[in-house]
Tab-separated table of C-alpha atoms (C1' of nucleotides) in Angstrom:
chain	number	residue	atom	x	y	z
L	1	MET	CA	9.413	7.281	30.664
L	2	PRO	CA	7.279	5.767	33.758
L	3	GLU	CA	6.761	2.170	34.115
L	4	PHE	CA	3.407	1.354	32.828
L	5	ALA	CA	0.798	-1.137	34.241
L	6	SER	CA	-0.831	-1.929	31.035
L	7	ALA	CA	0.868	-4.341	28.389
L	8	PHE	CA	-0.246	-1.735	25.738
L	9	LEU	CA	1.605	1.419	26.945
L	10	ARG	CA	4.488	-0.796	28.363
L	11	THR	CA	4.750	-2.132	24.710
L	12	LEU	CA	4.591	1.018	23.020
L	13	SER	CA	6.930	2.886	25.362
L	14	GLU	CA	9.526	0.174	25.355
L	15	ARG	CA	9.401	0.122	21.634
L	16	GLY	CA	9.752	3.599	21.045
L	17	PHE	CA	6.454	4.635	19.925
L	18	ILE	CA	5.446	7.346	22.384
L	19	HIS	CA	6.081	11.002	21.910
L	20	GLN	CA	3.180	12.732	23.950
L	21	CYS	CA	0.299	11.555	25.506
L	22	THR	CA	-2.572	13.536	27.102
L	23	ASP	CA	-2.740	11.686	30.401
L	24	ALA	CA	-0.577	8.874	30.477
L	25	ALA	CA	-1.132	7.702	33.962
L	26	ALA	CA	-5.102	7.761	33.574
L	27	LEU	CA	-4.809	6.115	30.165
L	28	ASP	CA	-2.706	3.340	31.753
L	29	ALA	CA	-5.279	2.766	34.336
L	30	ARG	CA	-8.026	2.480	31.707
L	31	ALA	CA	-5.962	0.238	29.680
L	32	SER	CA	-5.167	-1.925	32.733
L	33	SER	CA	-8.964	-2.625	33.541
L	34	GLY	CA	-10.489	-3.500	29.954
L	35	ALA	CA	-10.450	-3.399	26.309
L	36	VAL	CA	-10.034	0.338	25.101
L	37	PRO	CA	-11.189	1.094	21.692
L	38	ALA	CA	-8.643	3.437	19.939
L	39	TYR	CA	-8.483	5.065	16.509
L	40	ILE	CA	-6.125	6.237	14.001
L	41	GLY	CA	-7.179	8.223	10.951
L	42	PHE	CA	-5.744	7.851	7.599
L	43	ASP	CA	-6.183	10.330	4.618
L	44	ALA	CA	-7.459	8.993	1.462
L	45	THR	CA	-4.662	11.135	-0.613
L	46	ALA	CA	-3.075	8.310	-2.718
L	47	PRO	CA	-4.280	4.729	-3.656
L	48	SER	CA	-1.706	3.200	-0.762
L	49	LEU	CA	-0.271	4.097	2.317
L	50	HIS	CA	3.401	4.191	2.489
L	51	ALA	CA	6.009	3.105	4.984
L	52	GLY	CA	5.368	6.426	6.637
L	53	SER	CA	1.876	5.258	7.892
L	54	LEU	CA	3.764	2.116	9.009
L	55	VAL	CA	4.304	3.348	12.575
L	56	GLN	CA	0.684	4.064	12.957
L	57	ILE	CA	-0.500	0.588	11.690
L	58	MET	CA	2.288	-1.080	13.776
L	59	MET	CA	0.671	0.749	16.682
L	60	LEU	CA	-2.823	-0.508	15.841
L	61	ARG	CA	-1.549	-3.942	15.814
L	62	TRP	CA	0.237	-3.571	19.105
L	63	LEU	CA	-3.134	-2.363	20.524
L	64	GLN	CA	-4.922	-5.295	19.232
L	65	GLN	CA	-2.227	-7.687	20.479
L	66	THR	CA	-2.451	-6.310	24.056
L	67	GLY	CA	-6.101	-6.621	24.309
L	68	HIS	CA	-7.655	-3.580	22.841
L	69	LYS	CA	-9.990	-2.755	20.011
L	70	PRO	CA	-8.240	-0.897	16.783
L	71	ILE	CA	-10.656	1.232	14.690
L	72	VAL	CA	-9.092	2.146	11.509
L	73	LEU	CA	-10.812	5.436	10.395
L	74	MET	CA	-10.826	6.253	6.604
L	75	GLY	CA	-10.856	9.771	6.161
L	76	GLY	CA	-13.186	9.721	3.263
L	77	GLY	CA	-14.960	13.080	4.456
L	78	THR	CA	-11.951	14.965	5.746
L	79	THR	CA	-9.741	14.267	2.634
L	80	ARG	CA	-12.369	16.313	0.763
L	81	VAL	CA	-10.987	19.146	2.942
L	82	GLY	CA	-7.654	18.504	3.203
L	83	ASP	CA	-5.389	18.600	6.146
L	84	PRO	CA	-3.024	21.646	6.428
L	85	SER	CA	-0.697	19.891	9.056
L	86	GLY	CA	2.897	19.971	8.102
L	87	LYS	CA	2.217	21.523	4.646
L	88	ASP	CA	3.058	24.731	3.169
L	89	GLU	CA	0.643	24.787	0.324
L	90	SER	CA	-2.676	23.453	0.018
L	91	ARG	CA	-3.054	20.074	-1.788
L	92	GLN	CA	-4.806	19.766	-4.888
L	93	LEU	CA	-8.536	18.783	-4.282
L	94	LEU	CA	-9.552	15.243	-4.796
L	95	ASP	CA	-12.820	14.402	-6.374
L	96	ASP	CA	-15.105	11.652	-4.827
L	97	ALA	CA	-14.385	8.992	-7.396
L	98	ALA	CA	-10.635	9.362	-6.581
L	99	ILE	CA	-11.055	9.288	-2.971
L	100	GLU	CA	-13.404	6.484	-3.384
L	101	SER	CA	-10.730	4.305	-5.169
L	102	ASN	CA	-8.082	5.406	-2.979
L	103	ILE	CA	-9.802	4.139	0.129
L	104	ALA	CA	-10.350	0.773	-1.853
L	105	GLY	CA	-6.583	0.508	-2.309
L	106	ILE	CA	-5.524	1.567	1.352
L	107	LYS	CA	-7.957	-0.862	2.991
L	108	GLN	CA	-6.325	-3.930	1.626
L	109	VAL	CA	-3.178	-3.516	3.683
L	110	PHE	CA	-5.122	-3.439	7.065
L	111	SER	CA	-6.173	-7.082	7.059
L	112	ARG	CA	-2.435	-8.023	6.994
L	113	PHE	CA	-1.923	-6.301	10.426
L	114	LEU	CA	-5.012	-6.537	12.079
L	115	ASN	CA	-7.914	-9.144	12.735
L	116	PHE	CA	-11.228	-7.682	11.849
L	117	GLY	CA	-14.493	-8.829	12.979
L	118	ASP	CA	-17.420	-8.333	15.450
L	119	GLY	CA	-15.722	-9.343	18.852
L	120	PRO	CA	-14.544	-6.924	21.647
L	121	THR	CA	-11.164	-6.786	20.341
L	122	ASP	CA	-11.810	-7.357	16.616
L	123	ALA	CA	-10.746	-4.441	14.350
L	124	ILE	CA	-13.103	-2.440	12.697
L	125	LEU	CA	-13.001	0.167	9.937
L	126	VAL	CA	-15.162	3.207	9.271
L	127	ASN	CA	-15.193	6.021	6.926
L	128	ASN	CA	-15.924	9.461	8.397
L	129	ASP	CA	-17.666	10.437	5.290
L	130	ALA	CA	-20.505	8.383	7.050
L	131	TRP	CA	-21.161	11.187	9.447
L	132	LEU	CA	-19.487	14.148	7.830
L	133	ARG	CA	-21.267	14.343	4.639
L	134	GLY	CA	-24.651	14.892	5.782
L	135	LEU	CA	-23.671	17.674	8.313
L	136	ARG	CA	-25.864	20.778	8.161
L	137	TYR	CA	-23.879	23.977	8.188
L	138	VAL	CA	-25.914	26.124	10.743
L	139	ASP	CA	-26.613	23.235	13.224
L	140	PHE	CA	-23.059	22.153	13.078
L	141	LEU	CA	-21.821	25.679	13.809
L	142	ARG	CA	-24.119	25.915	16.623
L	143	GLU	CA	-23.492	22.761	18.359
L	144	VAL	CA	-19.882	22.252	17.660
L	145	GLY	CA	-18.608	25.420	16.206
L	146	ARG	CA	-19.232	27.308	19.590
L	147	HIS	CA	-16.789	25.233	21.456
L	148	PHE	CA	-13.882	26.429	19.243
L	149	SER	CA	-12.028	29.679	19.917
L	150	ILE	CA	-10.383	31.285	17.021
L	151	ASN	CA	-7.726	32.809	19.194
L	152	ARG	CA	-6.936	28.996	20.122
L	153	MET	CA	-7.142	27.702	16.629
L	154	LEU	CA	-4.687	30.316	15.074
L	155	SER	CA	-2.112	29.186	17.577
L	156	PHE	CA	-1.891	25.646	16.445
L	157	ASP	CA	1.076	24.825	14.497
L	158	SER	CA	-0.827	23.646	11.419
L	159	VAL	CA	-2.290	27.299	11.019
L	160	ARG	CA	0.437	29.253	12.653
L	161	LEU	CA	3.104	28.206	10.538
L	162	ARG	CA	1.317	28.853	7.413
L	163	LEU	CA	0.460	32.248	8.468
L	164	GLU	CA	4.035	32.988	9.450
L	165	ARG	CA	5.374	31.810	6.230
L	166	GLU	CA	2.794	34.068	4.497
L	167	GLN	CA	1.643	30.798	2.837
L	168	PRO	CA	-2.160	30.842	1.822
L	169	LEU	CA	-4.464	28.817	4.216
L	170	SER	CA	-7.843	28.701	2.952
L	171	PHE	CA	-11.169	28.718	5.120
L	172	LEU	CA	-11.697	25.129	3.842
L	173	GLU	CA	-8.460	23.833	5.375
L	174	PHE	CA	-8.704	25.857	8.445
L	175	ASN	CA	-11.786	23.782	9.211
L	176	TYR	CA	-9.945	20.570	8.829
L	177	MET	CA	-9.175	20.535	12.678
L	178	ILE	CA	-12.839	21.151	13.820
L	179	LEU	CA	-13.898	18.191	11.418
L	180	GLN	CA	-11.094	15.876	13.005
L	181	ALA	CA	-12.188	16.905	16.519
L	182	TYR	CA	-15.500	16.057	15.647
L	183	ASP	CA	-14.460	12.516	14.392
L	184	PHE	CA	-13.271	11.898	17.636
L	185	MET	CA	-16.530	12.879	19.347
L	186	GLU	CA	-18.503	10.739	17.060
L	187	LEU	CA	-16.494	7.909	17.367
L	188	ASN	CA	-16.621	8.122	20.922
L	189	ARG	CA	-20.543	8.034	20.651
L	190	ARG	CA	-20.732	5.292	18.201
L	191	HIS	CA	-18.116	2.857	19.398
L	192	GLY	CA	-17.110	3.969	22.843
L	193	CYS	CA	-13.853	5.038	21.192
L	194	ALA	CA	-11.440	6.253	24.068
L	195	LEU	CA	-8.198	7.174	22.355
L	196	GLN	CA	-6.969	8.682	19.321
L	197	MET	CA	-3.318	7.916	17.994
L	198	GLY	CA	-1.323	9.622	15.374
L	199	GLY	CA	1.958	11.197	14.192
L	200	SER	CA	3.204	14.141	16.264
L	201	ASP	CA	2.040	16.518	13.638
L	202	GLN	CA	-1.552	15.335	14.530
L	203	TRP	CA	-1.050	16.489	18.112
L	204	GLY	CA	-3.002	19.822	17.585
L	205	ASN	CA	-5.951	18.098	15.849
L	206	ILE	CA	-5.969	15.295	18.576
L	207	VAL	CA	-6.309	17.563	21.597
L	208	ASN	CA	-9.039	19.337	19.878
L	209	GLY	CA	-10.758	15.994	19.686
L	210	VAL	CA	-9.849	15.394	23.310
L	211	ASP	CA	-11.468	18.763	24.483
L	212	LEU	CA	-14.528	18.503	22.114
L	213	THR	CA	-15.322	15.117	23.352
L	214	ARG	CA	-15.258	16.363	26.999
L	215	ARG	CA	-17.346	19.361	26.304
L	216	MET	CA	-19.893	17.747	24.276
L	217	SER	CA	-20.194	14.124	25.527
L	218	ASP	CA	-18.853	14.730	28.861
L	219	ALA	CA	-16.479	11.709	28.390
L	220	GLU	CA	-12.928	11.513	29.268
L	221	VAL	CA	-10.855	10.331	26.140
L	222	PHE	CA	-6.856	10.314	25.301
L	223	GLY	CA	-4.636	11.338	22.723
L	224	LEU	CA	-1.141	9.872	22.104
L	225	THR	CA	1.355	10.460	19.437
L	226	THR	CA	4.414	9.105	17.834
L	227	PRO	CA	7.665	10.781	17.382
L	228	LEU	CA	8.241	12.385	13.730
L	229	LEU	CA	10.156	9.609	12.097
L	230	THR	CA	13.062	10.460	9.910
L	231	THR	CA	15.994	8.316	8.858
L	232	ALA	CA	19.256	9.055	10.389
L	233	GLY	CA	20.000	10.749	7.027
L	234	GLY	CA	17.523	13.208	7.736
L	235	ALA	CA	15.003	11.747	4.980
L	236	LYS	CA	11.227	11.411	5.684
L	237	MET	CA	10.297	7.833	6.595
L	238	GLY	CA	8.862	5.870	3.515
L	239	LYS	CA	10.298	8.308	0.823
L	240	THR	CA	13.248	7.311	-1.269
L	241	ALA	CA	15.006	8.104	-4.209
L	242	GLY	CA	12.511	6.160	-6.450
L	243	GLY	CA	9.563	7.558	-4.565
L	244	ALA	CA	7.282	6.505	-1.879
L	245	VAL	CA	7.758	3.011	-0.372
L	246	TRP	CA	4.253	1.929	-0.926
L	247	LEU	CA	2.682	-0.795	0.861
L	248	ASN	CA	0.533	-2.160	-1.794
L	249	GLY	CA	2.288	-4.735	-3.550
L	250	ASP	CA	0.899	-3.819	-6.924
L	251	MET	CA	2.669	-0.215	-6.310
L	252	LEU	CA	5.748	-1.581	-4.864
L	253	PRO	CA	6.931	-5.263	-5.367
L	254	PRO	CA	7.868	-7.157	-2.320
L	255	TYR	CA	11.434	-7.329	-3.569
L	256	ASP	CA	11.658	-3.599	-3.468
L	257	TYR	CA	10.003	-3.414	-0.203
L	258	TRP	CA	12.447	-5.612	1.297
L	259	GLN	CA	15.360	-3.761	-0.159
L	260	TYR	CA	14.071	-0.531	1.395
L	261	TRP	CA	14.713	-2.160	4.845
L	262	ARG	CA	17.753	-3.897	3.685
L	263	ASN	CA	19.343	-0.589	2.770
L	264	ALA	CA	18.591	1.074	6.110
L	265	ASP	CA	21.156	3.289	7.651
L	266	ASP	CA	23.206	1.420	10.486
L	267	ALA	CA	22.091	4.133	12.926
L	268	ASP	CA	18.316	3.321	12.170
L	269	VAL	CA	18.673	-0.368	12.584
L	270	GLY	CA	17.714	-0.850	16.296
L	271	ARG	CA	15.081	1.681	16.249
L	272	PHE	CA	13.403	0.292	13.093
L	273	LEU	CA	13.883	-3.281	14.594
L	274	ARG	CA	11.467	-2.180	17.572
L	275	LEU	CA	9.145	-0.198	15.512
L	276	PHE	CA	8.894	-2.287	12.448
L	277	THR	CA	8.936	-5.866	13.642
L	278	THR	CA	7.589	-7.770	16.313
L	279	LEU	CA	10.967	-9.377	17.479
L	280	ASP	CA	11.515	-9.519	21.273
L	281	LEU	CA	13.628	-6.793	22.539
L	282	ALA	CA	16.383	-8.971	24.042
L	283	GLU	CA	16.952	-10.270	20.429
L	284	ILE	CA	16.735	-6.738	18.948
L	285	ALA	CA	19.534	-5.351	21.445
L	286	ARG	CA	21.672	-8.295	20.263
L	287	LEU	CA	21.222	-7.425	16.839
L	288	GLU	CA	21.490	-3.831	17.471
L	289	SER	CA	24.973	-4.320	19.084
L	290	LEU	CA	26.653	-5.772	15.996
L	291	GLN	CA	29.702	-3.957	14.941
L	292	GLY	CA	30.764	-3.000	11.426
L	293	ALA	CA	30.018	-5.088	8.747
L	294	GLU	CA	28.137	-7.685	10.921
L	295	ILE	CA	25.313	-5.230	11.219
L	296	ASN	CA	24.133	-6.469	7.802
L	297	GLU	CA	22.800	-9.383	9.524
L	298	ALA	CA	20.610	-7.146	11.252
L	299	LYS	CA	19.551	-5.456	8.201
L	300	LYS	CA	18.728	-8.656	6.961
L	301	VAL	CA	16.709	-9.644	9.845
L	302	LEU	CA	14.878	-6.381	9.612
L	303	ALA	CA	14.032	-6.783	5.990
L	304	ASN	CA	12.641	-10.318	6.396
L	305	ALA	CA	10.762	-9.474	9.568
L	306	ALA	CA	9.233	-6.351	7.751
L	307	THR	CA	8.476	-8.111	4.647
L	308	ARG	CA	6.799	-11.035	6.426
L	309	LEU	CA	4.548	-8.646	8.196
L	310	LEU	CA	3.347	-6.968	5.156
L	311	HIS	CA	3.415	-9.588	2.213
L	312	GLY	CA	3.745	-12.640	4.099
L	313	GLU	CA	6.370	-15.660	4.570
L	314	GLU	CA	6.671	-16.771	1.051
L	315	ALA	CA	7.332	-13.403	-0.624
L	316	ALA	CA	9.988	-12.440	2.193
L	317	GLU	CA	11.702	-15.491	1.425
L	318	ARG	CA	11.759	-15.048	-2.144
L	319	ALA	CA	12.959	-11.342	-1.804
L	320	ALA	CA	15.807	-12.622	0.615
L	321	LYS	CA	16.630	-15.207	-1.963
L	322	THR	CA	16.486	-12.873	-4.853
L	323	ALA	CA	18.736	-10.272	-3.110
L	324	ALA	CA	21.204	-13.238	-2.241
L	325	GLU	CA	21.573	-14.175	-5.653
L	326	THR	CA	21.927	-10.506	-7.042
L	327	PHE	CA	24.226	-9.246	-4.516
L	328	VAL	CA	26.143	-12.220	-3.029
L	329	GLU	CA	26.322	-14.586	-5.734
L	330	GLY	CA	26.804	-11.574	-8.146
L	331	GLY	CA	25.790	-13.019	-11.707
L	332	GLY	CA	22.884	-14.851	-11.758
L	333	ALA	CA	19.716	-13.402	-12.893
L	334	SER	CA	17.062	-14.284	-10.371
L	335	ALA	CA	13.574	-14.925	-11.454
L	336	ASP	CA	12.038	-12.547	-8.688
L	337	LEU	CA	13.734	-9.438	-10.143
L	338	PRO	CA	11.513	-6.816	-11.978
L	339	THR	CA	10.775	-8.280	-15.283
L	340	ILE	CA	9.428	-6.812	-18.588
L	341	SER	CA	8.615	-8.574	-21.849
L	342	VAL	CA	9.441	-7.276	-25.168
L	343	ASP	CA	7.995	-8.526	-28.488
L	344	GLY	CA	10.385	-11.328	-29.839
L	345	GLY	CA	10.141	-10.255	-33.372
L	346	ARG	CA	11.606	-6.729	-32.133
L	347	LEU	CA	14.210	-8.529	-30.406
L	348	ALA	CA	15.169	-10.570	-33.214
L	349	GLU	CA	15.760	-7.450	-35.461
L	350	GLY	CA	17.703	-5.727	-32.537
L	351	VAL	CA	16.514	-2.993	-30.026
L	352	GLY	CA	18.627	0.023	-29.235
L	353	VAL	CA	19.897	-0.215	-25.687
L	354	LEU	CA	18.810	3.385	-24.735
L	355	SER	CA	15.194	2.508	-25.768
L	356	LEU	CA	15.308	-0.874	-23.940
L	357	PHE	CA	16.550	0.972	-20.612
L	358	VAL	CA	13.603	3.320	-21.088
L	359	GLU	CA	10.961	0.601	-21.609
L	360	ALA	CA	12.619	-1.266	-18.719
L	361	GLY	CA	11.881	1.769	-16.453
L	362	LEU	CA	15.670	2.119	-15.392
L	363	THR	CA	15.819	5.516	-16.968
L	364	ALA	CA	13.287	8.181	-17.889
L	365	SER	CA	14.607	9.225	-21.263
L	366	ASN	CA	16.952	8.079	-23.998
L	367	GLY	CA	19.188	10.946	-22.997
L	368	GLU	CA	19.401	9.673	-19.328
L	369	ALA	CA	20.137	6.439	-20.502
L	370	ARG	CA	23.059	7.777	-22.337
L	371	ARG	CA	24.371	9.468	-19.426
L	372	LEU	CA	24.223	6.400	-17.452
L	373	ILE	CA	26.146	4.464	-19.942
L	374	LYS	CA	28.488	7.520	-20.280
L	375	ASN	CA	29.094	7.401	-16.388
L	376	GLY	CA	29.636	3.767	-16.608
L	377	GLY	CA	26.669	2.643	-14.593
L	378	ALA	CA	24.824	0.712	-17.121
L	379	ARG	CA	25.159	-2.844	-17.579
L	380	LEU	CA	23.722	-5.585	-19.683
L	381	ASN	CA	24.030	-9.274	-18.398
L	382	ASP	CA	26.438	-7.688	-15.646
L	383	GLU	CA	28.736	-6.433	-18.337
L	384	LYS	CA	29.271	-2.637	-18.675
L	385	ILE	CA	27.887	-1.056	-21.800
L	386	ALA	CA	30.402	0.963	-23.368
L	387	ASP	CA	28.548	1.865	-26.676
L	388	ASP	CA	25.275	3.700	-26.515
L	389	SER	CA	24.287	2.528	-30.025
L	390	ARG	CA	24.481	-0.972	-29.254
L	391	GLN	CA	21.789	-3.034	-30.475
L	392	VAL	CA	20.299	-5.927	-28.102
L	393	SER	CA	19.122	-8.996	-29.587
L	394	MET	CA	18.254	-12.644	-29.474
L	395	ASN	CA	21.894	-13.438	-28.825
L	396	ASP	CA	22.178	-11.382	-25.688
L	397	ILE	CA	19.566	-13.844	-24.059
L	398	ALA	CA	21.279	-15.656	-21.262
L	399	ALA	CA	20.750	-19.202	-20.149
L	400	ASN	CA	17.993	-18.400	-18.048
L	401	GLY	CA	15.789	-17.124	-21.190
L	402	ALA	CA	16.219	-13.347	-20.162
L	403	ILE	CA	18.282	-10.484	-20.680
L	404	LYS	CA	19.537	-8.687	-17.507
L	405	LEU	CA	19.513	-4.922	-17.630
L	406	SER	CA	21.015	-2.925	-14.666
L	407	ALA	CA	21.377	0.641	-13.628
L	408	GLY	CA	23.926	0.867	-10.990
L	409	LYS	CA	24.492	-1.820	-8.648
L	410	LYS	CA	21.080	-2.140	-7.098
L	411	LYS	CA	18.553	-1.626	-9.848
L	412	HIS	CA	17.988	-4.478	-12.063
L	413	VAL	CA	15.549	-5.525	-14.587
L	414	LEU	CA	15.059	-8.782	-16.736
L	415	VAL	CA	13.963	-8.620	-20.288
L	416	ARG	CA	12.172	-11.482	-21.457
L	417	PRO	CA	10.838	-12.126	-25.384
L	418	ASN	CA	7.336	-12.898	-25.551
S	1	G	C1'	-13.688	47.255	-5.799
S	2	G	C1'	-8.742	50.288	-5.059
S	3	A	C1'	-2.973	50.400	-4.402
S	4	G	C1'	1.506	47.834	-4.544
S	5	G	C1'	4.444	43.212	-4.580
S	6	G	C1'	5.142	38.452	-7.306
S	7	A	C1'	5.132	33.790	-10.717
S	8	U	C1'	12.276	31.089	-13.448
S	9	G	C1'	14.203	24.198	-14.333
S	10	C	C1'	12.415	18.429	-9.183
S	11	C	C1'	12.988	22.592	-4.929
S	12	C	C1'	15.026	27.293	-3.145
S	13	G	C1'	17.178	31.028	-5.942
S	14	A	C1'	20.259	34.414	-9.426
S	15	G	C1'	19.542	36.792	-13.729
S	16	U	C1'	16.430	43.015	-16.307
S	17	G	C1'	17.577	42.849	-24.524
S	18	G	C1'	22.403	39.131	-27.362
S	19	U	C1'	28.376	33.689	-26.024
S	20	U	C1'	21.463	32.144	-21.422
S	21	A	C1'	19.661	25.176	-22.015
S	22	A	C1'	19.691	29.742	-18.157
S	23	A	C1'	24.834	31.190	-12.141
S	24	G	C1'	24.654	29.144	-7.158
S	25	G	C1'	22.779	26.074	-3.701
S	26	G	C1'	19.695	21.586	-2.303
S	27	G	C1'	17.942	17.266	-4.045
S	28	A	C1'	18.294	13.160	-7.157
S	29	C	C1'	21.245	9.528	-10.189
S	30	G	C1'	25.907	7.128	-11.862
S	31	G	C1'	31.138	6.170	-10.414
S	32	G	C1'	35.256	5.734	-6.670
S	33	C	C1'	36.175	4.041	-1.292
S	34	U	C1'	32.902	0.185	1.481
S	35	G	C1'	29.542	-3.724	4.095
S	36	U	C1'	23.625	-3.228	-0.954
S	37	A	C1'	25.562	1.431	5.430
S	38	A	C1'	27.160	6.476	6.613
S	39	A	C1'	30.984	9.987	5.577
S	40	C	C1'	34.008	11.625	1.731
S	41	C	C1'	35.789	12.304	-3.257
S	42	C	C1'	34.615	12.706	-8.847
S	43	G	C1'	31.055	13.094	-12.590
S	44	U	C1'	25.967	13.854	-14.503
S	45	U	C1'	21.156	16.300	-13.953
S	46	G	C1'	15.406	19.625	-20.635
S	47	C	C1'	14.079	16.347	-25.241
S	48	G	C1'	16.552	14.142	-29.789
S	49	U	C1'	21.572	9.531	-32.926
S	50	A	C1'	21.686	14.199	-35.289
S	51	A	C1'	20.068	18.594	-37.911
S	52	G	C1'	17.379	20.645	-34.383
S	53	C	C1'	13.315	21.301	-30.795
S	54	U	C1'	11.134	22.874	-26.472
S	55	A	C1'	11.951	25.945	-22.025
S	56	C	C1'	11.508	31.142	-17.575
S	57	G	C1'	2.646	31.641	-15.334
S	58	U	C1'	-0.680	32.366	-20.412
S	59	U	C1'	-1.628	34.896	-24.837
S	60	G	C1'	-0.188	38.404	-28.170
S	61	G	C1'	3.243	42.266	-29.511
S	62	U	C1'	7.921	45.554	-29.916
S	63	U	C1'	12.971	43.805	-31.882
S	64	C	C1'	17.777	41.243	-36.471
S	65	G	C1'	17.331	38.807	-31.464
S	66	A	C1'	13.452	38.707	-25.321
S	67	A	C1'	13.309	34.823	-19.181
S	68	U	C1'	14.725	40.041	-19.629
S	69	C	C1'	10.806	45.845	-23.065
S	70	C	C1'	5.064	46.489	-24.135
S	71	A	C1'	-0.211	44.905	-23.675
S	72	A	C1'	-3.941	41.826	-22.020
S	73	C	C1'	-5.149	37.845	-19.203
S	74	U	C1'	-4.646	33.912	-14.990
S	75	C	C1'	-3.002	32.819	-10.127
S	76	C	C1'	-0.851	34.252	-5.469
S	77	C	C1'	0.680	37.799	-1.391
S	78	U	C1'	0.318	42.559	1.225
S	79	C	C1'	-2.342	46.871	2.541
S	80	C	C1'	-6.906	49.711	2.039
S	81	A	C1'	-12.675	49.490	1.402
RNA sequence: GGAGGGAUGCCCGAGUGGUUAAAGGGGACGGGCUGUAAACCCGUUGCGUAAGCUACGUUGGUUCGAAUCCAACUCCCUCCA
């Protein structure tokens, strides 16, 4: 990696954000001489972003911290088409109402990472539905479509891989890259946007946008991608056992978010600290060099810092405290563990453990709960459950007023009577 | 529109009339070892307390008995027009 003059590129480079860049030297010069508006697009396919998008969000954060203007593009329009990049099959099409509500959910997160406003380096959030929905087909074909060659489009991974694997690719999806390219040009016109960033799977879409903007607006714009992030275990970033690591607190409690980072693979700690926290690099180097069990300290720092960024100082501290109580001190049922309430009357009569595990969301069915017990992984108030016909009653309520159910060593739920 | 091929559990994939709740692999989950890690080892992996029920694209049929045979339909792929 060359030495960059601009704080922006230097930071991204040092922290491991850069995979490819269209013209790094020219972009560096541009970023050194004034505020650069840059955008990243987010599809509205789910009601929340997950940890897989965090690299992009952090990149926007650094952009702003180093004196530039972040543009968050919500893909209200493009989501109606569906990005084929990196997918073998077309995704189910979402209707407008679902897209609307997804956008509302996704928006929440950005204000934690970026400062929005009207100033030159304040972040703005726009929705490409604003200019895509009203497009007129024939006009669009004449003005935009003529700049695209099918020969070239077919060579892009997003298309080529589908064809090679004999997976269907609809004409609708085929057009996605054109619309995304058009977005870039439109953002350049409207907001002077000069840079699009994204994951490495977006490279094709991004360079198309760079080309189109040059052809139609005669403007030089840039593209930059992040490396495809996987954990050392080979898993995709942001996916775990239990599902996606959602950023919205109502979809994944801060405690679970904290746990996600705390459970990072040893080999990932340094990389994650650089990407997902704002700690300075010297400190990260120190943490990263910890050996053996000591690296757990680094994981706690990572979990604290990452949770603080997303959920705030207080939530991060509570999560850390709960984790300490749960894992270090063993017993105690900390108040911040996930909690369900059960009707007091039912509890007085006694409730079967199996159904209680299902109600707590620890197992998907009674059968699964039974297996869990048989495998010795089910605990009630930290005592192994041996009998799957056991009844749980008021007598099981511990001193703190709740019953603690555990599935394995890491998943715990408190049951409170109401 | 025509011809051919296909659809099996979370995923991949075997199975072409009976002991098939369906081989094998992956994933996931639990246990062991550890450091709430990785690797490794062991176990589990449709629902139901059970009788039993549901399941191999959908619907109907043949049969004592079907994922397996037949018919129609749906969707996908390839080639031709």
